XYZ file of C-alpha atoms in Angstrom:
391
model
C 51.569 98.340 118.683
C 54.327 96.800 116.554
C 54.467 96.445 112.808
C 56.287 93.980 110.561
C 60.081 94.207 110.487
C 61.511 96.538 107.890
C 64.171 95.758 105.269
C 66.920 95.971 107.894
C 65.230 93.347 110.071
C 64.188 95.711 112.902
C 60.692 95.799 114.440
C 59.176 99.257 113.907
C 56.737 100.649 116.500
C 53.673 102.461 115.166
C 51.605 104.970 117.195
C 48.017 104.275 118.232
C 46.658 106.869 115.759
C 47.948 104.832 112.814
C 46.287 101.698 114.221
C 42.922 103.483 114.614
C 43.209 104.989 111.114
C 43.899 101.558 109.597
C 40.880 100.112 111.444
C 38.424 102.842 110.314
C 39.908 103.529 106.860
C 37.654 101.023 105.086
C 34.467 102.688 106.381
C 35.460 106.105 105.002
C 36.298 104.655 101.584
C 33.018 102.719 101.469
C 31.051 105.857 102.377
C 32.760 107.845 99.598
C 32.021 105.019 97.158
C 28.303 104.983 98.049
C 28.099 108.784 97.712
C 29.834 108.717 94.312
C 27.414 106.096 92.872
C 24.448 108.446 92.398
C 26.002 111.884 92.877
C 24.276 115.009 91.552
C 26.354 116.285 88.631
C 25.958 119.958 87.788
C 28.098 123.009 87.204
C 27.833 126.142 89.274
C 30.093 128.954 90.376
C 28.521 128.991 93.842
C 30.447 126.632 96.090
C 27.810 126.484 98.816
C 25.533 124.531 96.468
C 28.092 121.736 96.136
C 28.494 121.580 99.929
C 24.714 121.468 100.412
C 24.160 118.684 97.897
C 27.105 116.712 99.316
C 25.543 116.925 102.787
C 22.200 115.752 101.365
C 23.882 112.787 99.661
C 25.722 111.805 102.874
C 22.402 111.983 104.763
C 20.725 109.670 102.205
C 23.658 107.221 102.384
C 23.483 107.160 106.204
C 19.714 106.578 106.015
C 20.266 103.694 103.576
C 22.851 102.100 105.928
C 20.459 102.433 108.903
C 17.674 100.865 106.792
C 19.877 97.892 105.910
C 21.018 97.341 109.514
C 17.728 97.848 111.396
C 14.798 96.700 109.218
C 14.482 92.932 108.898
C 12.889 92.333 105.478
C 13.317 89.407 103.112
C 13.801 91.527 99.965
C 15.600 94.759 100.765
C 15.708 97.724 98.397
C 18.757 98.695 96.411
C 20.500 102.013 96.853
C 18.875 103.467 93.716
C 15.336 102.346 94.593
C 15.786 103.622 98.150
C 16.844 107.035 96.815
C 13.868 107.110 94.411
C 11.496 106.246 97.271
C 12.918 109.143 99.308
C 12.354 111.529 96.367
C 8.778 110.336 95.875
C 8.110 110.590 99.605
C 9.390 114.180 99.733
C 7.728 115.423 96.514
C 4.893 112.948 95.949
C 1.990 114.292 93.888
C 2.384 117.897 95.048
C 4.434 118.960 92.044
C 3.704 117.851 88.511
C 5.973 118.209 85.531
C 5.904 121.664 83.906
C 5.070 121.718 80.205
C 6.307 124.559 78.050
C 3.639 126.384 76.034
C 3.970 125.671 72.332
C 3.851 128.161 69.500
C 0.499 129.435 68.307
C -0.995 127.558 65.408
C -1.457 129.888 62.457
C -4.299 129.649 59.975
C -3.579 128.094 56.656
C -2.817 130.812 54.147
C -1.734 130.959 50.523
C 1.768 131.824 51.752
C 2.219 128.248 52.869
C 0.305 126.474 50.090
C 0.981 128.557 46.921
C 4.110 128.542 44.763
C 6.512 131.441 45.345
C 9.234 132.926 43.125
C 11.584 135.079 45.181
C 12.958 138.336 43.712
C 14.802 141.391 44.981
C 12.620 144.203 46.299
C 12.764 147.220 43.961
C 14.408 150.486 45.010
C 16.637 148.466 47.403
C 14.065 148.876 50.097
C 13.853 146.592 53.142
C 10.553 145.182 54.340
C 9.553 143.245 57.443
C 9.306 139.458 57.273
C 5.771 138.153 57.032
C 6.524 135.340 59.497
C 8.359 137.312 62.208
C 6.044 140.363 62.075
C 2.916 138.524 63.052
C 2.918 140.199 66.472
C 1.046 143.373 67.355
C 4.229 145.380 67.739
C 5.037 146.730 64.323
C 8.643 147.514 65.186
C 9.456 143.878 65.878
C 10.623 141.353 63.307
C 13.553 141.196 60.922
C 13.763 143.294 57.751
C 14.658 141.487 54.547
C 15.383 142.469 50.890
C 13.696 139.512 49.152
C 10.010 139.057 48.441
C 7.484 137.335 46.201
C 5.752 139.782 43.830
C 2.780 137.420 43.290
C 1.900 137.480 47.035
C 1.250 141.247 47.274
C -2.515 140.925 46.751
C -2.622 137.918 48.989
C -1.172 139.948 51.803
C -3.971 142.516 51.507
C -6.533 139.815 51.853
C -4.643 138.446 54.852
C -4.669 141.912 56.402
C -8.459 142.003 56.141
C -8.594 138.599 57.737
C -6.239 139.770 60.489
C -8.610 142.699 61.258
C -11.508 140.321 61.698
C -9.266 138.171 63.854
C -8.458 141.166 66.062
C -12.166 141.811 66.569
C -12.709 138.195 67.500
C -9.757 138.374 69.885
C -11.302 141.353 71.674
C -14.556 139.465 72.001
C -12.683 136.484 73.307
C -10.985 138.652 75.919
C -14.345 139.952 77.078
C -15.694 136.442 77.330
C -12.583 135.378 79.267
C -13.147 138.160 81.815
C -16.747 137.085 82.215
C -15.653 133.488 82.582
C -13.151 134.448 85.275
C -15.857 136.226 87.257
C -18.090 133.211 86.914
C -15.243 130.945 87.943
C -14.567 133.042 91.046
C -18.205 132.810 92.093
C -18.343 129.107 91.346
C -14.933 128.366 92.906
C -16.118 129.324 96.373
C -19.020 126.889 96.255
C -16.850 124.300 94.561
C -14.132 124.674 97.185
C -16.625 124.165 100.007
C -17.939 121.023 98.314
C -14.427 119.802 97.571
C -13.396 120.423 101.192
C -16.281 118.284 102.430
C -15.518 115.549 99.932
C -11.801 115.660 100.695
C -12.455 115.342 104.438
C -14.550 112.235 103.895
C -11.991 110.819 101.470
C -9.182 111.593 103.880
C -10.961 109.718 106.670
C -11.516 106.727 104.421
C -7.920 106.867 103.229
C -6.680 107.087 106.808
C -8.753 104.061 107.783
C -7.570 102.061 104.775
C -3.954 103.161 105.280
C -4.093 102.251 108.989
C -5.465 98.811 108.164
C -2.844 98.218 105.462
C -0.114 99.584 107.728
C -1.210 97.307 110.567
C -1.254 94.291 108.249
C 2.234 95.161 106.975
C 3.513 95.701 110.520
C 1.988 92.375 111.580
C 3.719 90.609 108.697
C 7.035 92.297 109.478
C 6.679 91.509 113.196
C 5.924 87.856 112.421
C 9.033 87.613 110.258
C 11.096 89.398 112.904
C 9.713 87.107 115.618
C 10.605 84.026 113.601
C 14.116 85.294 112.997
C 14.475 86.264 116.653
C 13.223 82.841 117.758
C 15.696 81.130 115.443
C 18.497 83.343 116.759
C 17.467 82.720 120.385
C 17.367 78.955 119.785
C 20.829 79.077 118.223
C 22.150 81.120 121.145
C 20.559 78.698 123.652
C 22.170 75.742 121.882
C 25.521 77.476 122.017
C 25.023 78.240 125.729
C 24.126 74.604 126.472
C 27.194 73.410 124.590
C 29.366 75.826 126.566
C 27.748 74.665 129.843
C 28.411 71.016 128.946
C 32.020 71.852 128.211
C 32.279 73.699 131.533
C 30.794 70.726 133.418
C 33.239 68.366 131.716
C 36.114 70.634 132.690
C 34.794 70.807 136.272
C 34.574 66.995 136.438
C 38.137 66.721 135.202
C 39.236 69.281 137.791
C 37.460 67.355 140.575
C 39.105 64.120 139.443
C 42.498 65.813 139.474
C 41.771 67.238 142.936
C 40.816 63.766 144.223
C 44.017 62.330 142.789
C 46.004 65.124 144.439
C 44.278 64.420 147.770
C 45.068 60.711 147.459
C 48.699 61.532 146.743
C 48.755 63.878 149.739
C 47.327 61.110 151.955
C 49.967 58.706 150.706
C 52.685 61.287 151.367
C 51.348 61.884 154.868
C 51.247 58.148 155.541
C 54.862 57.882 154.405
C 55.752 60.829 156.635
C 54.031 59.110 159.582
C 55.988 55.964 158.918
C 59.207 57.983 158.702
C 58.402 59.750 161.983
C 57.684 56.408 163.653
C 61.009 55.060 162.425
C 62.751 58.201 163.658
C 61.078 57.805 167.058
C 62.269 54.231 167.244
C 65.786 55.317 166.286
C 65.753 58.037 168.935
C 64.545 55.544 171.534
C 67.367 53.194 170.592
C 69.836 56.073 170.768
C 68.505 57.003 174.207
C 68.930 53.442 175.389
C 72.456 53.346 173.984
C 73.338 56.644 175.647
C 71.929 55.368 178.971
C 74.013 52.208 178.683
C 77.093 54.249 177.824
C 76.449 56.543 180.792
C 76.140 53.560 183.103
C 79.334 52.068 181.723
C 81.132 55.391 182.094
C 79.899 55.752 185.657
C 81.048 52.213 186.418
C 84.422 52.826 184.768
C 84.826 56.121 186.643
C 84.003 54.411 189.940
C 86.422 51.608 189.169
C 89.107 54.133 188.221
C 88.544 56.033 191.441
C 88.715 52.816 193.422
C 91.818 51.630 191.564
C 93.470 55.037 191.948
C 92.683 55.091 195.636
C 93.974 51.537 196.106
C 97.118 52.246 194.056
C 97.647 55.466 195.968
C 97.237 53.704 199.284
C 99.506 50.836 198.233
C 102.130 53.229 196.971
C 101.905 55.380 200.110
C 102.302 52.248 202.184
C 105.202 51.147 200.070
C 106.752 54.600 200.248
C 106.348 54.751 203.959
C 107.819 51.304 204.296
C 110.609 52.124 201.913
C 111.173 55.450 203.662
C 111.600 53.686 206.957
C 113.906 51.212 205.339
C 115.799 53.910 203.468
C 116.138 55.984 206.514
C 117.654 53.034 207.982
C 119.753 52.473 204.926
C 120.334 56.138 204.153
C 118.835 56.242 200.600
C 116.147 58.946 201.001
C 116.687 60.504 197.588
C 115.284 57.517 195.749
C 112.165 57.590 197.834
C 111.581 61.290 197.110
C 111.726 60.595 193.386
C 109.199 57.826 193.679
C 106.887 60.091 195.652
C 107.048 62.731 192.940
C 106.230 60.090 190.320
C 103.249 58.943 192.303
C 102.022 62.543 192.675
C 102.264 63.035 188.907
C 100.299 59.848 188.284
C 97.644 61.026 190.727
C 97.334 64.356 188.867
C 96.966 62.480 185.553
C 94.245 60.304 186.993
C 92.462 63.431 188.313
C 92.607 65.017 184.813
C 91.221 61.851 183.269
C 88.428 61.830 185.811
C 87.550 65.461 184.970
C 87.476 64.654 181.238
C 85.253 61.663 181.909
C 82.920 63.874 183.948
C 82.785 66.444 181.110
C 82.028 63.744 178.515
C 79.312 62.331 180.779
C 77.754 65.832 181.079
C 77.827 66.255 177.321
C 76.194 62.872 176.872
C 73.479 63.869 179.329
C 72.870 67.094 177.396
C 72.684 65.208 174.085
C 70.258 62.735 175.651
C 68.067 65.658 176.795
C 68.123 67.139 173.310
C 67.241 63.762 171.825
C 64.323 63.506 174.242
C 63.113 66.969 173.209
C 63.365 66.064 169.517
C 61.479 62.835 170.186
C 58.707 64.843 171.893
C 58.511 67.193 168.919
C 58.374 64.243 166.537
C 55.559 62.736 168.586
C 53.633 66.023 168.378
C 54.149 66.249 164.599
C 53.024 62.618 164.220
C 49.855 63.424 166.176
C 49.153 66.427 163.952
C 49.715 64.346 160.819
C 47.324 61.714 162.120
C 44.670 64.374 162.768
C 45.080 65.869 159.268
C 44.881 62.400 157.682
C 41.655 61.741 159.604
C 40.205 65.043 158.395
C 41.150 64.271 154.784
C 39.484 60.873 155.067
């Protein structure tokens, strides 16, 4: 892998790990963004809780991505609605909201309705607050130094009322115990009845849920089938277009091949013509060489005849001259003439040998020309056969 050139103009090579990181970097950032949208925010000194909740959030994000990629629905849920559906599916109606018990309602007393004038308690004594000391434990409640002197009698009356209230509370406790025993006895029968009713209701709910689930599945399958059919039709159209393009390319290739074959035929025809011309030229050369050989043979025969005749005439002359010179006494001149004639004879012999050598060379060249003509004839036959096959 190569990156862009740096400031110095050099191409910098990057390792494969950097390329893979750059390819998958966007997915990690998108996952962190989806987790941070609806993250659980709380403070705790225990780190394992943060790890646990982070794992839960990553699991919900992965489930949401799988839902978006696999399920084919016209209106898909958002991330928030998907998370709420998961929470409702896990909890459902099994756990209701807990309500805190409120404070006990007190009876209306003169302490709340009458007019009070606060003063310091005499003898600097501290007394319990009337509001905080309403419990049974007498040691509880705050002690204060202010009070209302007009409410002293009222408190006595309230004490009498509180005694009657205690008696009523005891009676209420007894009645509660009796009610619990009655509830236990009635709960068993009620539970058996409820179990029967719940079984019947569960069966009906299962039937209704199966029917609704089947109808939903049928709707989803119809939508998926339509989308799949549309996709398949699009893919088939693309395939047909590609096949048409391939056929066009094949036709072009066949046309080019035909043109190439025609050109090859033309080239072979030209080669045949050239070979025929070469054969004709070789035949003409053979004829010329034969004529030259005949002329050389004739010239060699004529030279031999002329040399023999000149030799004989010279020998006759020499013999005649030798007889005459013997008579006249001039033998030296005759010896010189004989030597000259011998030299001429040697020259003629050398010329004859050279002529014989040239004739042999011509014969060899004629043989080679004949061989080449035979080879050319063979090649012409092969070319004719190949041209017939191409036709």
